[in-house]
Amino acid sequence: MCQTDSVDTILERFSEIGFSSDELVALLASHSLAAADAINGQPFDSTPTILDSQFFVETQLENAIPGEARLPSDAALARDSRTACTWQSFVEGEDQMRSAFAAAMLKLSLVAQDQSALVDCSDVIPGA
């Protein structure tokens, strides 16, 4: 996926691997903790060390806040009729956003995997 792909292209690509538009928007919560390496490491929101809904708030603004980067695809997804309602729900419901992100990220981690063939190694993680 390219940052300049159309919303149609992005939704189609995610649909091909079994993701709904709501799940795609949920995965974009990761941009809350991300920065644009190609743009001198500028963050995508004003709270780049916190998984919060600020990315969803600020991406709806007409222009990026100085010092922040904005991907054209994110701006388009924030305003598209197929994704805007979910986008807005994450602005208003941070707990819902975190829950949806966790579920979509788990689903993404299992794409093209036979879950029954995976080995649970969580016992090697301290405190797990």
Short mmCIF file of C-alpha atoms in Angstrom, two decimals:
data_model
loop_
_atom_site.label_atom_id
_atom_site.label_comp_id
_atom_site.label_asym_id
_atom_site.label_seq_id
_atom_site.Cartn_x
_atom_site.Cartn_y
_atom_site.Cartn_z
CA MET A 1 0.00 0.00 0.00
CA CYS A 2 1.30 3.41 -0.94
CA GLN A 3 0.59 6.59 0.98
CA THR A 4 -0.98 8.06 -2.17
CA ASP A 5 -3.20 5.10 -3.10
CA SER A 6 -6.86 5.93 -3.45
CA VAL A 7 -9.29 4.91 -0.75
CA ASP A 8 -10.83 2.46 -3.24
CA THR A 9 -7.45 0.79 -3.76
CA ILE A 10 -6.65 0.65 -0.05
CA LEU A 11 -10.04 -0.81 0.89
CA GLU A 12 -9.83 -3.33 -1.94
CA ARG A 13 -6.37 -4.53 -0.90
CA PHE A 14 -7.41 -5.00 2.70
CA SER A 15 -10.64 -6.68 1.64
CA GLU A 16 -8.62 -9.19 -0.38
CA ILE A 17 -7.05 -10.42 2.87
CA GLY A 18 -10.34 -10.40 4.78
CA PHE A 19 -10.34 -6.98 6.48
CA SER A 20 -13.34 -4.70 6.68
CA SER A 21 -13.12 -0.93 6.38
CA ASP A 22 -13.66 -0.70 10.16
CA GLU A 23 -10.72 -3.03 10.80
CA LEU A 24 -8.52 -1.01 8.45
CA VAL A 25 -9.33 2.19 10.35
CA ALA A 26 -8.60 0.38 13.62
CA LEU A 27 -5.17 -0.64 12.33
CA LEU A 28 -4.42 3.00 11.60
CA ALA A 29 -4.36 3.62 15.35
CA SER A 30 -0.76 2.46 14.98
CA HIS A 31 -0.09 5.84 13.36
CA SER A 32 -0.69 7.34 16.79
CA LEU A 33 2.74 5.96 17.71
CA ALA A 34 4.37 6.46 14.33
CA ALA A 35 6.53 8.98 12.55
CA ALA A 36 7.31 9.63 8.90
CA ASP A 37 10.88 8.54 8.32
CA ALA A 38 10.79 10.15 4.90
CA ILE A 39 9.88 13.48 6.47
CA ASN A 40 12.66 13.83 9.06
CA GLY A 41 10.90 11.57 11.53
CA GLN A 42 7.95 13.91 12.00
CA PRO A 43 5.18 12.29 14.07
CA PHE A 44 1.66 11.82 12.75
CA ASP A 45 0.11 13.45 15.81
CA SER A 46 1.01 15.63 18.79
CA THR A 47 1.25 12.69 21.22
CA PRO A 48 3.59 10.27 19.40
CA THR A 49 4.52 8.28 22.50
CA ILE A 50 0.93 7.48 23.52
CA LEU A 51 -1.53 5.11 21.84
CA ASP A 52 -4.45 7.50 21.95
CA SER A 53 -7.11 8.98 19.67
CA GLN A 54 -5.20 12.20 18.98
CA PHE A 55 -4.15 10.90 15.55
CA PHE A 56 -7.82 10.54 14.60
CA VAL A 57 -8.59 14.07 15.84
CA GLU A 58 -5.67 15.78 14.12
CA THR A 59 -5.98 13.94 10.81
CA GLN A 60 -9.47 15.42 10.44
CA LEU A 61 -8.01 18.94 10.51
CA GLU A 62 -7.70 20.66 7.14
CA ASN A 63 -3.92 21.00 7.47
CA ALA A 64 -1.30 19.15 9.47
CA ILE A 65 -0.12 20.85 12.64
CA PRO A 66 3.35 22.38 12.14
CA GLY A 67 5.99 19.78 12.96
CA GLU A 68 3.68 16.87 12.13
CA ALA A 69 3.43 14.78 8.98
CA ARG A 70 0.23 13.73 7.30
CA LEU A 71 -0.14 10.94 4.80
CA PRO A 72 -2.53 11.76 1.96
CA SER A 73 -4.08 8.30 2.35
CA ASP A 74 -4.84 8.95 6.04
CA ALA A 75 -6.51 12.27 5.23
CA ALA A 76 -8.58 10.61 2.50
CA LEU A 77 -9.65 7.75 4.78
CA ALA A 78 -10.66 10.22 7.50
CA ARG A 79 -13.12 11.83 5.10
CA ASP A 80 -14.40 8.93 3.00
CA SER A 81 -18.05 7.97 3.54
CA ARG A 82 -17.08 4.30 4.05
CA THR A 83 -14.64 5.04 6.87
CA ALA A 84 -15.55 8.44 8.33
CA CYS A 85 -18.07 7.13 10.88
CA THR A 86 -15.58 4.66 12.35
CA TRP A 87 -12.91 7.36 12.27
CA GLN A 88 -15.17 9.71 14.23
CA SER A 89 -16.15 6.96 16.67
CA PHE A 90 -12.45 6.59 17.57
CA VAL A 91 -12.20 10.36 18.16
CA GLU A 92 -15.01 10.04 20.67
CA GLY A 93 -14.22 6.58 22.09
CA GLU A 94 -10.59 5.98 22.93
CA ASP A 95 -11.28 2.71 24.77
CA GLN A 96 -13.26 1.46 21.76
CA MET A 97 -10.34 2.45 19.52
CA ARG A 98 -7.83 0.54 21.63
CA SER A 99 -10.03 -2.55 21.72
CA ALA A 100 -10.65 -2.46 17.97
CA PHE A 101 -6.93 -1.93 17.33
CA ALA A 102 -5.99 -4.94 19.47
CA ALA A 103 -8.48 -7.19 17.69
CA ALA A 104 -7.47 -6.02 14.21
CA MET A 105 -3.76 -6.30 15.03
CA LEU A 106 -4.25 -9.87 16.26
CA LYS A 107 -6.10 -10.68 13.05
CA LEU A 108 -3.31 -9.08 11.00
CA SER A 109 -0.68 -11.12 12.83
CA LEU A 110 -2.46 -14.30 11.75
CA VAL A 111 -2.86 -13.48 8.05
CA ALA A 112 -1.64 -16.46 6.00
CA GLN A 113 -0.94 -18.45 9.17
CA ASP A 114 -2.38 -21.75 10.29
CA GLN A 115 -3.16 -20.81 13.87
CA SER A 116 -3.32 -24.46 14.94
CA ALA A 117 0.30 -24.91 13.81
CA LEU A 118 1.62 -22.01 15.91
CA VAL A 119 3.45 -22.66 19.17
CA ASP A 120 2.56 -20.64 22.26
CA CYS A 121 5.83 -19.28 23.65
CA SER A 122 4.27 -16.73 25.98
CA ASP A 123 5.68 -18.52 29.04
CA VAL A 124 9.14 -17.14 28.16
CA ILE A 125 7.85 -13.57 28.51
CA PRO A 126 8.33 -12.27 32.06
CA GLY A 127 5.03 -11.48 33.73
CA ALA A 128 2.91 -13.09 31.01
#
